PDB file of C-alpha atoms in Angstrom:
ATOM      1  CA  MET A   1     195.974 197.968 136.524  1.00 43.00           C
ATOM      2  CA  THR A   2     195.301 201.011 134.350  1.00 43.00           C
ATOM      3  CA  ALA A   3     192.910 203.452 135.978  1.00 47.00           C
ATOM      4  CA  PHE A   4     189.595 203.664 134.135  1.00 45.00           C
ATOM      5  CA  LYS A   5     188.854 207.039 132.580  1.00 45.00           C
ATOM      6  CA  ALA A   6     185.369 208.079 131.459  1.00 44.00           C
ATOM      7  CA  VAL A   7     186.076 209.905 128.202  1.00 47.00           C
ATOM      8  CA  LYS A   8     182.566 211.180 127.498  1.00 64.00           C
ATOM      9  CA  GLN A   9     179.166 211.634 129.085  1.00 91.00           C
ATOM     10  CA  LYS A  10     177.472 208.289 128.587  1.00 96.00           C
ATOM     11  CA  ILE A  11     173.832 207.794 127.653  1.00 98.00           C
ATOM     12  CA  LYS A  12     172.075 204.643 128.805  1.00 97.00           C
ATOM     13  CA  PRO A  13     168.865 203.377 127.185  1.00 97.00           C
ATOM     14  CA  PRO A  14     165.872 202.313 129.278  1.00 96.00           C
ATOM     15  CA  VAL A  15     165.328 198.639 130.056  1.00 96.00           C
ATOM     16  CA  LEU A  16     163.034 196.675 127.774  1.00 97.00           C
ATOM     17  CA  LYS A  17     159.668 195.674 129.264  1.00 95.00           C
ATOM     18  CA  LYS A  18     156.989 193.213 128.296  1.00 95.00           C
ATOM     19  CA  GLY A  19     154.504 195.042 126.104  1.00 97.00           C
ATOM     20  CA  ASP A  20     157.149 197.402 124.700  1.00 98.00           C
ATOM     21  CA  ARG A  21     157.441 197.980 120.969  1.00 98.00           C
ATOM     22  CA  VAL A  22     160.556 196.722 119.177  1.00 98.00           C
ATOM     23  CA  GLY A  23     161.657 197.928 115.759  1.00 98.00           C
ATOM     24  CA  ILE A  24     163.230 195.606 113.178  1.00 98.00           C
ATOM     25  CA  ALA A  25     165.775 197.288 110.895  1.00 98.00           C
ATOM     26  CA  ALA A  26     167.687 195.976 107.892  1.00 98.00           C
ATOM     27  CA  PRO A  27     170.640 198.380 107.540  1.00 98.00           C
ATOM     28  CA  ALA A  28     172.871 195.837 105.821  1.00 98.00           C
ATOM     29  CA  GLY A  29     172.151 192.712 103.748  1.00 98.00           C
ATOM     30  CA  PRO A  30     168.787 191.576 102.308  1.00 97.00           C
ATOM     31  CA  ILE A  31     166.571 189.496 104.530  1.00 96.00           C
ATOM     32  CA  ASP A  32     164.741 186.226 104.049  1.00 94.00           C
ATOM     33  CA  ARG A  33     160.959 186.588 104.272  1.00 93.00           C
ATOM     34  CA  GLY A  34     160.511 183.310 106.133  1.00 95.00           C
ATOM     35  CA  MET A  35     163.120 184.308 108.721  1.00 96.00           C
ATOM     36  CA  LEU A  36     161.404 187.662 109.203  1.00 96.00           C
ATOM     37  CA  LEU A  37     157.989 186.067 109.785  1.00 96.00           C
ATOM     38  CA  ASN A  38     159.439 183.527 112.221  1.00 96.00           C
ATOM     39  CA  GLY A  39     161.268 186.303 114.055  1.00 97.00           C
ATOM     40  CA  LEU A  40     158.156 188.460 114.322  1.00 97.00           C
ATOM     41  CA  ASN A  41     156.196 185.545 115.738  1.00 96.00           C
ATOM     42  CA  MET A  42     158.962 184.849 118.254  1.00 97.00           C
ATOM     43  CA  LEU A  43     158.979 188.460 119.487  1.00 97.00           C
ATOM     44  CA  LYS A  44     155.191 188.536 119.760  1.00 97.00           C
ATOM     45  CA  GLU A  45     155.257 185.325 121.799  1.00 96.00           C
ATOM     46  CA  LEU A  46     157.631 187.124 124.179  1.00 96.00           C
ATOM     47  CA  GLY A  47     154.951 189.767 124.741  1.00 97.00           C
ATOM     48  CA  LEU A  48     156.525 192.455 122.553  1.00 97.00           C
ATOM     49  CA  GLU A  49     154.897 194.658 119.936  1.00 98.00           C
ATOM     50  CA  VAL A  50     156.765 194.928 116.638  1.00 98.00           C
ATOM     51  CA  SER A  51     157.326 197.673 114.049  1.00 98.00           C
ATOM     52  CA  TYR A  52     159.038 197.372 110.683  1.00 97.00           C
ATOM     53  CA  ALA A  53     158.966 199.149 107.338  1.00 97.00           C
ATOM     54  CA  ASP A  54     156.692 197.863 104.590  1.00 96.00           C
ATOM     55  CA  ASP A  55     159.670 197.716 102.223  1.00 97.00           C
ATOM     56  CA  ILE A  56     162.036 195.920 104.628  1.00 97.00           C
ATOM     57  CA  GLY A  57     162.145 193.012 102.183  1.00 95.00           C
ATOM     58  CA  ASN A  58     163.706 195.075  99.386  1.00 96.00           C
ATOM     59  CA  HIS A  59     166.677 193.449  97.700  1.00 95.00           C
ATOM     60  CA  GLU A  60     169.253 195.479  95.793  1.00 96.00           C
ATOM     61  CA  ASN A  61     172.255 193.291  94.961  1.00 96.00           C
ATOM     62  CA  TYR A  62     173.912 192.550  98.349  1.00 97.00           C
ATOM     63  CA  LEU A  63     171.904 195.214 100.214  1.00 98.00           C
ATOM     64  CA  ALA A  64     168.425 195.419 101.748  1.00 98.00           C
ATOM     65  CA  GLY A  65     167.492 198.147  99.312  1.00 98.00           C
ATOM     66  CA  SER A  66     169.118 201.472  98.533  1.00 98.00           C
ATOM     67  CA  ASP A  67     171.128 203.494 101.031  1.00 98.00           C
ATOM     68  CA  GLU A  68     168.255 205.985 101.115  1.00 98.00           C
ATOM     69  CA  ARG A  69     165.728 203.265 101.975  1.00 98.00           C
ATOM     70  CA  ARG A  70     167.828 201.754 104.734  1.00 98.00           C
ATOM     71  CA  LEU A  71     168.707 205.152 106.217  1.00 98.00           C
ATOM     72  CA  LYS A  72     165.067 206.307 106.180  1.00 98.00           C
ATOM     73  CA  GLU A  73     163.981 203.049 107.846  1.00 98.00           C
ATOM     74  CA  PHE A  74     166.557 203.440 110.630  1.00 98.00           C
ATOM     75  CA  HIS A  75     165.702 207.102 111.276  1.00 98.00           C
ATOM     76  CA  GLN A  76     161.949 206.464 111.307  1.00 98.00           C
ATOM     77  CA  LEU A  77     162.320 203.690 113.864  1.00 98.00           C
ATOM     78  CA  TRP A  78     164.624 205.830 115.992  1.00 98.00           C
ATOM     79  CA  ALA A  79     162.283 208.829 115.864  1.00 98.00           C
ATOM     80  CA  ASP A  80     159.239 206.755 116.905  1.00 98.00           C
ATOM     81  CA  PRO A  81     158.758 207.310 120.672  1.00 97.00           C
ATOM     82  CA  GLU A  82     156.844 204.028 120.916  1.00 98.00           C
ATOM     83  CA  VAL A  83     159.865 202.011 119.751  1.00 98.00           C
ATOM     84  CA  LYS A  84     162.028 201.161 122.768  1.00 98.00           C
ATOM     85  CA  ALA A  85     164.596 198.924 121.056  1.00 98.00           C
ATOM     86  CA  ILE A  86     165.869 198.275 117.545  1.00 98.00           C
ATOM     87  CA  ILE A  87     167.011 194.789 116.566  1.00 98.00           C
ATOM     88  CA  ALA A  88     169.007 194.314 113.365  1.00 98.00           C
ATOM     89  CA  ALA A  89     167.415 191.743 111.088  1.00 98.00           C
ATOM     90  CA  ARG A  90     170.792 190.447 109.877  1.00 97.00           C
ATOM     91  CA  GLY A  91     174.323 191.518 109.029  1.00 97.00           C
ATOM     92  CA  GLY A  92     176.165 191.175 105.741  1.00 96.00           C
ATOM     93  CA  PHE A  93     177.353 194.541 104.434  1.00 97.00           C
ATOM     94  CA  GLY A  94     175.973 198.051 104.246  1.00 98.00           C
ATOM     95  CA  CYS A  95     176.316 199.811 107.600  1.00 98.00           C
ATOM     96  CA  SER A  96     179.521 201.597 106.610  1.00 98.00           C
ATOM     97  CA  ARG A  97     177.607 203.277 103.769  1.00 98.00           C
ATOM     98  CA  LEU A  98     175.173 204.828 106.257  1.00 98.00           C
ATOM     99  CA  ILE A  99     177.213 206.147 109.163  1.00 98.00           C
ATOM    100  CA  GLU A 100     178.208 209.423 107.458  1.00 97.00           C
ATOM    101  CA  HIS A 101     174.512 210.217 107.102  1.00 98.00           C
ATOM    102  CA  LEU A 102     173.119 209.156 110.486  1.00 98.00           C
ATOM    103  CA  ASP A 103     171.327 211.838 112.529  1.00 97.00           C
ATOM    104  CA  TYR A 104     173.359 211.587 115.724  1.00 97.00           C
ATOM    105  CA  ASP A 105     171.358 214.344 117.414  1.00 97.00           C
ATOM    106  CA  LEU A 106     168.207 212.284 116.857  1.00 98.00           C
ATOM    107  CA  ILE A 107     169.914 209.196 118.274  1.00 98.00           C
ATOM    108  CA  ALA A 108     171.307 210.972 121.345  1.00 97.00           C
ATOM    109  CA  GLY A 109     168.005 212.695 122.036  1.00 97.00           C
ATOM    110  CA  ASN A 110     165.967 209.483 121.939  1.00 97.00           C
ATOM    111  CA  PRO A 111     168.041 206.801 123.680  1.00 98.00           C
ATOM    112  CA  LYS A 112     166.941 203.238 123.012  1.00 98.00           C
ATOM    113  CA  ILE A 113     168.489 199.797 122.828  1.00 98.00           C
ATOM    114  CA  LEU A 114     170.299 198.897 119.593  1.00 98.00           C
ATOM    115  CA  ILE A 115     171.387 195.282 119.267  1.00 98.00           C
ATOM    116  CA  GLY A 116     173.270 193.393 116.569  1.00 98.00           C
ATOM    117  CA  PHE A 117     176.707 192.102 115.590  1.00 98.00           C
ATOM    118  CA  SER A 118     178.819 191.287 112.517  1.00 98.00           C
ATOM    119  CA  ASP A 119     178.355 194.259 110.122  1.00 98.00           C
ATOM    120  CA  LEU A 120     176.417 196.044 112.893  1.00 98.00           C
ATOM    121  CA  THR A 121     179.818 196.409 114.613  1.00 98.00           C
ATOM    122  CA  ILE A 122     180.129 199.534 112.445  1.00 98.00           C
ATOM    123  CA  MET A 123     176.992 201.149 113.872  1.00 98.00           C
ATOM    124  CA  LEU A 124     177.435 199.973 117.464  1.00 98.00           C
ATOM    125  CA  ASN A 125     180.882 201.502 117.856  1.00 98.00           C
ATOM    126  CA  THR A 126     180.197 204.603 115.761  1.00 98.00           C
ATOM    127  CA  ILE A 127     177.049 205.497 117.693  1.00 98.00           C
ATOM    128  CA  PHE A 128     178.878 205.159 121.001  1.00 97.00           C
ATOM    129  CA  GLU A 129     181.748 207.285 119.695  1.00 96.00           C
ATOM    130  CA  LYS A 130     179.472 210.021 118.325  1.00 96.00           C
ATOM    131  CA  THR A 131     176.815 210.148 121.047  1.00 97.00           C
ATOM    132  CA  GLY A 132     178.000 208.281 124.139  1.00 97.00           C
ATOM    133  CA  LEU A 133     174.996 205.937 123.887  1.00 98.00           C
ATOM    134  CA  ILE A 134     175.749 202.411 125.105  1.00 98.00           C
ATOM    135  CA  THR A 135     174.802 199.895 122.395  1.00 98.00           C
ATOM    136  CA  PHE A 136     174.646 196.106 122.530  1.00 98.00           C
ATOM    137  CA  HIS A 137     176.725 193.531 120.677  1.00 98.00           C
ATOM    138  CA  GLY A 138     174.553 190.436 120.567  1.00 97.00           C
ATOM    139  CA  PRO A 139     172.269 188.223 118.488  1.00 97.00           C
ATOM    140  CA  MET A 140     170.249 189.638 115.591  1.00 97.00           C
ATOM    141  CA  LEU A 141     166.775 188.536 114.559  1.00 97.00           C
ATOM    142  CA  SER A 142     168.212 185.994 112.112  1.00 96.00           C
ATOM    143  CA  THR A 143     170.414 184.307 114.713  1.00 96.00           C
ATOM    144  CA  MET A 144     167.725 184.479 117.410  1.00 96.00           C
ATOM    145  CA  VAL A 145     165.522 182.461 115.057  1.00 96.00           C
ATOM    146  CA  ARG A 146     168.379 180.099 114.194  1.00 95.00           C
ATOM    147  CA  ASP A 147     169.564 179.509 117.758  1.00 94.00           C
ATOM    148  CA  GLY A 148     166.305 179.884 119.658  1.00 94.00           C
ATOM    149  CA  ASN A 149     167.769 182.344 122.187  1.00 94.00           C
ATOM    150  CA  GLY A 150     165.251 185.172 121.837  1.00 94.00           C
ATOM    151  CA  ARG A 151     163.807 184.674 125.328  1.00 94.00           C
ATOM    152  CA  GLU A 152     167.281 184.629 126.882  1.00 94.00           C
ATOM    153  CA  ILE A 153     168.168 187.934 125.207  1.00 95.00           C
ATOM    154  CA  PHE A 154     164.832 189.519 126.171  1.00 94.00           C
ATOM    155  CA  ASN A 155     165.308 188.469 129.792  1.00 93.00           C
ATOM    156  CA  GLN A 156     168.761 190.067 129.846  1.00 93.00           C
ATOM    157  CA  LEU A 157     167.531 193.334 128.333  1.00 94.00           C
ATOM    158  CA  ALA A 158     164.447 193.412 130.573  1.00 92.00           C
ATOM    159  CA  GLY A 159     166.162 192.503 133.846  1.00 89.00           C
ATOM    160  CA  PRO A 160     168.830 194.239 135.913  1.00 88.00           C
ATOM    161  CA  SER A 161     172.163 194.786 134.181  1.00 87.00           C
ATOM    162  CA  GLN A 162     174.295 191.686 134.570  1.00 88.00           C
ATOM    163  CA  GLU A 163     177.101 192.007 137.086  1.00 94.00           C
ATOM    164  CA  GLU A 164     179.598 189.605 135.537  1.00 96.00           C
ATOM    165  CA  ILE A 165     180.249 186.871 132.991  1.00 96.00           C
ATOM    166  CA  LYS A 166     182.185 183.777 133.970  1.00 94.00           C
ATOM    167  CA  ALA A 167     182.712 182.224 130.551  1.00 89.00           C
ATOM    168  CA  ARG A 168     183.607 178.583 130.099  1.00 87.00           C
ATOM    169  CA  PRO A 169     185.748 177.413 128.439  1.00 86.00           C
ATOM    170  CA  LEU A 170     188.126 180.363 128.615  1.00 94.00           C
ATOM    171  CA  GLU A 171     191.876 180.410 128.117  1.00 94.00           C
ATOM    172  CA  ILE A 172     194.000 183.042 129.834  1.00 96.00           C
ATOM    173  CA  LEU A 173     196.813 183.659 127.347  1.00 97.00           C
ATOM    174  CA  ARG A 174     198.344 186.403 129.484  1.00 97.00           C
ATOM    175  CA  ASP A 175     197.013 187.045 132.958  1.00 97.00           C
ATOM    176  CA  GLY A 176     196.478 190.322 134.691  1.00 97.00           C
ATOM    177  CA  ASN A 177     193.604 192.649 135.466  1.00 97.00           C
ATOM    178  CA  ALA A 178     192.459 195.581 133.350  1.00 98.00           C
ATOM    179  CA  GLN A 179     189.421 197.795 133.126  1.00 97.00           C
ATOM    180  CA  GLY A 180     187.904 200.258 130.707  1.00 97.00           C
ATOM    181  CA  ASN A 181     185.076 200.746 128.263  1.00 97.00           C
ATOM    182  CA  LEU A 182     184.229 197.680 126.166  1.00 98.00           C
ATOM    183  CA  LEU A 183     184.746 198.283 122.450  1.00 98.00           C
ATOM    184  CA  GLY A 184     184.836 195.881 119.551  1.00 98.00           C
ATOM    185  CA  GLY A 185     183.024 193.258 117.568  1.00 98.00           C
ATOM    186  CA  ASN A 186     183.876 191.982 114.114  1.00 98.00           C
ATOM    187  CA  LEU A 187     187.596 192.461 113.456  1.00 97.00           C
ATOM    188  CA  THR A 188     187.289 193.118 109.715  1.00 97.00           C
ATOM    189  CA  CYS A 189     184.628 195.772 110.307  1.00 97.00           C
ATOM    190  CA  LEU A 190     186.699 197.451 113.003  1.00 97.00           C
ATOM    191  CA  GLN A 191     189.664 197.676 110.664  1.00 96.00           C
ATOM    192  CA  ASN A 192     187.437 199.457 108.147  1.00 95.00           C
ATOM    193  CA  LEU A 193     186.749 202.160 110.768  1.00 96.00           C
ATOM    194  CA  THR A 194     190.414 202.858 111.515  1.00 94.00           C
ATOM    195  CA  GLY A 195     191.636 206.201 110.246  1.00 92.00           C
ATOM    196  CA  THR A 196     188.100 207.624 110.163  1.00 95.00           C
ATOM    197  CA  GLN A 197     186.237 209.969 112.483  1.00 95.00           C
ATOM    198  CA  PHE A 198     183.982 207.060 113.449  1.00 96.00           C
ATOM    199  CA  MET A 199     186.548 204.816 115.166  1.00 94.00           C
ATOM    200  CA  PRO A 200     186.147 205.010 118.956  1.00 93.00           C
ATOM    201  CA  ASP A 201     189.187 206.051 120.947  1.00 90.00           C
ATOM    202  CA  GLY A 202     190.589 202.841 122.381  1.00 94.00           C
ATOM    203  CA  GLN A 203     192.711 204.568 125.020  1.00 94.00           C
ATOM    204  CA  ASP A 204     192.573 202.429 128.185  1.00 96.00           C
ATOM    205  CA  ALA A 205     189.618 200.468 126.747  1.00 98.00           C
ATOM    206  CA  LEU A 206     189.006 196.720 126.537  1.00 98.00           C
ATOM    207  CA  LEU A 207     188.908 195.309 122.998  1.00 98.00           C
ATOM    208  CA  PHE A 208     186.838 192.235 122.123  1.00 98.00           C
ATOM    209  CA  ILE A 209     187.106 190.807 118.604  1.00 97.00           C
ATOM    210  CA  GLU A 210     185.657 187.959 116.519  1.00 96.00           C
ATOM    211  CA  ASP A 211     185.419 187.073 112.836  1.00 95.00           C
ATOM    212  CA  VAL A 212     184.056 184.512 110.410  1.00 94.00           C
ATOM    213  CA  ASN A 213     185.317 182.922 107.179  1.00 92.00           C
ATOM    214  CA  GLU A 214     188.727 184.585 107.425  1.00 91.00           C
ATOM    215  CA  PRO A 215     191.927 182.498 107.115  1.00 90.00           C
ATOM    216  CA  ALA A 216     194.749 182.855 109.617  1.00 90.00           C
ATOM    217  CA  TYR A 217     196.951 184.984 107.381  1.00 92.00           C
ATOM    218  CA  LYS A 218     194.190 187.582 106.941  1.00 94.00           C
ATOM    219  CA  ILE A 219     193.609 187.809 110.684  1.00 94.00           C
ATOM    220  CA  ASP A 220     197.375 188.205 111.113  1.00 95.00           C
ATOM    221  CA  ARG A 221     197.417 190.923 108.432  1.00 96.00           C
ATOM    222  CA  ILE A 222     194.670 192.918 110.140  1.00 97.00           C
ATOM    223  CA  LEU A 223     196.237 192.621 113.595  1.00 97.00           C
ATOM    224  CA  THR A 224     199.634 193.635 112.230  1.00 97.00           C
ATOM    225  CA  HIS A 225     198.076 196.667 110.540  1.00 97.00           C
ATOM    226  CA  LEU A 226     196.338 197.705 113.771  1.00 97.00           C
ATOM    227  CA  LYS A 227     199.667 197.452 115.557  1.00 97.00           C
ATOM    228  CA  MET A 228     201.529 199.498 112.943  1.00 97.00           C
ATOM    229  CA  ILE A 229     199.066 202.388 113.130  1.00 96.00           C
ATOM    230  CA  GLY A 230     199.132 202.403 116.940  1.00 95.00           C
ATOM    231  CA  VAL A 231     195.584 201.151 117.562  1.00 96.00           C
ATOM    232  CA  LEU A 232     196.515 198.014 119.523  1.00 96.00           C
ATOM    233  CA  ASP A 233     198.846 199.986 121.795  1.00 96.00           C
ATOM    234  CA  LYS A 234     195.953 201.952 123.260  1.00 96.00           C
ATOM    235  CA  PHE A 235     193.953 199.074 124.723  1.00 98.00           C
ATOM    236  CA  SER A 236     194.351 197.870 128.297  1.00 98.00           C
ATOM    237  CA  GLY A 237     193.133 194.325 127.592  1.00 98.00           C
ATOM    238  CA  ILE A 238     192.073 192.080 124.681  1.00 98.00           C
ATOM    239  CA  ILE A 239     189.323 189.438 124.575  1.00 98.00           C
ATOM    240  CA  LEU A 240     189.424 187.037 121.624  1.00 96.00           C
ATOM    241  CA  GLY A 241     186.055 185.588 120.697  1.00 95.00           C
ATOM    242  CA  GLN A 242     185.056 183.032 118.088  1.00 92.00           C
ATOM    243  CA  PHE A 243     186.791 182.794 114.706  1.00 91.00           C
ATOM    244  CA  LEU A 244     184.550 180.370 112.834  1.00 86.00           C
ATOM    245  CA  ASN A 245     184.499 178.580 109.470  1.00 77.00           C
ATOM    246  CA  SER A 246     188.179 179.252 108.871  1.00 70.00           C
ATOM    247  CA  ASP A 247     191.467 177.504 109.447  1.00 72.00           C
ATOM    248  CA  LEU A 248     191.510 179.121 112.885  1.00 70.00           C
ATOM    249  CA  GLN A 249     189.397 176.196 113.991  1.00 67.00           C
ATOM    250  CA  GLN A 250     192.539 174.080 113.636  1.00 71.00           C
ATOM    251  CA  GLN A 251     194.512 174.084 116.869  1.00 67.00           C
ATOM    252  CA  ASP A 252     197.834 174.886 115.198  1.00 67.00           C
ATOM    253  CA  ASP A 253     196.387 177.973 113.525  1.00 72.00           C
ATOM    254  CA  CYS A 254     194.711 179.089 116.739  1.00 78.00           C
ATOM    255  CA  GLU A 255     198.017 178.875 118.537  1.00 82.00           C
ATOM    256  CA  LEU A 256     199.714 180.760 115.693  1.00 84.00           C
ATOM    257  CA  ILE A 257     197.283 183.681 115.848  1.00 88.00           C
ATOM    258  CA  TRP A 258     197.000 183.796 119.620  1.00 92.00           C
ATOM    259  CA  GLY A 259     200.787 183.799 119.746  1.00 92.00           C
ATOM    260  CA  ARG A 260     200.816 186.650 117.256  1.00 94.00           C
ATOM    261  CA  VAL A 261     198.455 188.667 119.476  1.00 96.00           C
ATOM    262  CA  LEU A 262     200.853 188.174 122.381  1.00 97.00           C
ATOM    263  CA  GLU A 263     203.764 189.302 120.185  1.00 97.00           C
ATOM    264  CA  LEU A 264     201.898 192.457 119.156  1.00 97.00           C
ATOM    265  CA  THR A 265     200.930 193.450 122.685  1.00 97.00           C
ATOM    266  CA  ASP A 266     203.051 194.185 125.715  1.00 91.00           C
ATOM    267  CA  THR A 267     201.947 193.320 129.237  1.00 95.00           C
ATOM    268  CA  ILE A 268     198.185 193.623 128.933  1.00 98.00           C
ATOM    269  CA  PRO A 269     195.902 190.672 129.736  1.00 98.00           C
ATOM    270  CA  VAL A 270     194.782 188.596 126.744  1.00 98.00           C
ATOM    271  CA  TRP A 271     191.962 186.027 126.846  1.00 97.00           C
ATOM    272  CA  SER A 272     190.817 183.606 124.147  1.00 95.00           C
ATOM    273  CA  GLY A 273     187.787 181.386 123.612  1.00 93.00           C
ATOM    274  CA  PHE A 274     185.276 183.951 124.869  1.00 96.00           C
ATOM    275  CA  PRO A 275     181.765 183.039 123.608  1.00 95.00           C
ATOM    276  CA  VAL A 276     181.079 186.055 121.414  1.00 96.00           C
ATOM    277  CA  GLY A 277     180.715 186.053 117.640  1.00 95.00           C
ATOM    278  CA  HIS A 278     179.036 184.028 114.903  1.00 95.00           C
ATOM    279  CA  GLY A 279     178.648 180.804 116.884  1.00 92.00           C
ATOM    280  CA  LYS A 280     175.543 179.490 118.625  1.00 91.00           C
ATOM    281  CA  LYS A 281     176.638 181.105 121.903  1.00 92.00           C
ATOM    282  CA  ASN A 282     176.960 184.854 121.376  1.00 95.00           C
ATOM    283  CA  LEU A 283     176.882 186.608 124.732  1.00 95.00           C
ATOM    284  CA  LEU A 284     175.400 190.070 125.072  1.00 97.00           C
ATOM    285  CA  LEU A 285     178.072 192.750 125.621  1.00 98.00           C
ATOM    286  CA  PRO A 286     177.459 196.500 126.164  1.00 98.00           C
ATOM    287  CA  VAL A 287     179.589 198.497 123.718  1.00 98.00           C
ATOM    288  CA  GLY A 288     180.797 201.492 125.719  1.00 97.00           C
ATOM    289  CA  GLY A 289     179.984 199.935 129.079  1.00 97.00           C
ATOM    290  CA  ALA A 290     182.750 199.907 131.685  1.00 97.00           C
ATOM    291  CA  ALA A 291     184.058 196.463 132.581  1.00 98.00           C
ATOM    292  CA  GLN A 292     186.991 194.711 134.241  1.00 98.00           C
ATOM    293  CA  MET A 293     188.955 191.674 133.099  1.00 98.00           C
ATOM    294  CA  ASP A 294     189.802 189.675 136.227  1.00 97.00           C
ATOM    295  CA  SER A 295     192.215 186.959 135.136  1.00 97.00           C
ATOM    296  CA  ASN A 296     192.497 185.495 138.634  1.00 95.00           C
ATOM    297  CA  SER A 297     188.873 184.337 138.516  1.00 95.00           C
ATOM    298  CA  GLY A 298     188.346 184.346 134.743  1.00 95.00           C
ATOM    299  CA  VAL A 299     185.484 186.811 135.165  1.00 97.00           C
ATOM    300  CA  LEU A 300     184.466 189.766 133.027  1.00 98.00           C
ATOM    301  CA  ARG A 301     182.977 192.082 135.619  1.00 97.00           C
ATOM    302  CA  PHE A 302     180.716 195.009 134.686  1.00 97.00           C
ATOM    303  CA  LEU A 303     181.421 198.226 136.576  1.00 97.00           C
ATOM    304  CA  GLU A 304     178.217 200.097 135.729  1.00 96.00           C
ATOM    305  CA  ALA A 305     174.640 199.483 134.691  1.00 95.00           C
ATOM    306  CA  SER A 306     174.179 199.472 130.921  1.00 96.00           C
ATOM    307  CA  ARG A 307     170.503 200.559 131.038  1.00 96.00           C
ATOM    308  CA  THR A 308     168.272 202.757 133.151  1.00 94.00           C
ATOM    309  CA  GLU A 309     165.336 201.354 135.096  1.00 83.00           C
TER     310      GLU A 309
END
């Protein structure tokens, strides 16, 4: 097992409490008004106060308004001391256009929970890389409304940090134990970070990946590229999540890609079928949090608290 190395001073946000104020941000694609209203009602029923910008419903092509609007919205929510967590309204595209302009001093100086996935992969990993703040890969407002898991997510963020996840079903493609900081999310988004100052250092880290609407050959292409530029060689373990609405749902294609992952890696543990991604079950994972893959028991064990009491 590779020894875990803490590469930076980590920052952990406070736990979320009933009565706290939550900010809703739309840093990527445009949002549906009905979804927003349903989401706000859901959060209020959980005992949370809610803040959002008056112009959150702006629609500019495939974006929730201009870069300036989305950046201002994010900074205002982060600067508000009453806002204890920020939930992304939805994904889509747009986060990569903002990360060069984020105020990382503001973010580091006011730690709070940030939760999202899909295009938010860009922000989650970049913010951890630039500040050391642990962020959270998990459901957004749109999928909380769709899947009805808002209370489950609130309970996880409000309670003690979870100690482990024993996911079922889970396939151990290559056994072994490994530990390190959890990094990852949407595979296509992660590839877009490679070669930039915003890509977290994967040395001795655990990589979890998922994607949606991508055929097998594109997943193969991305993985091959990550191997050729040396990114895959750094990780101590790989967790494959859900790859939905693509030919990867066919067993033959799954076996093709999972086999390709094994070809591109050496002796590190590789798991598949982990419930993270665009499906109904999208488990909460702390980006930057230290964890251990225990293949003997099929358990992802967390080695530190992801939030402060």
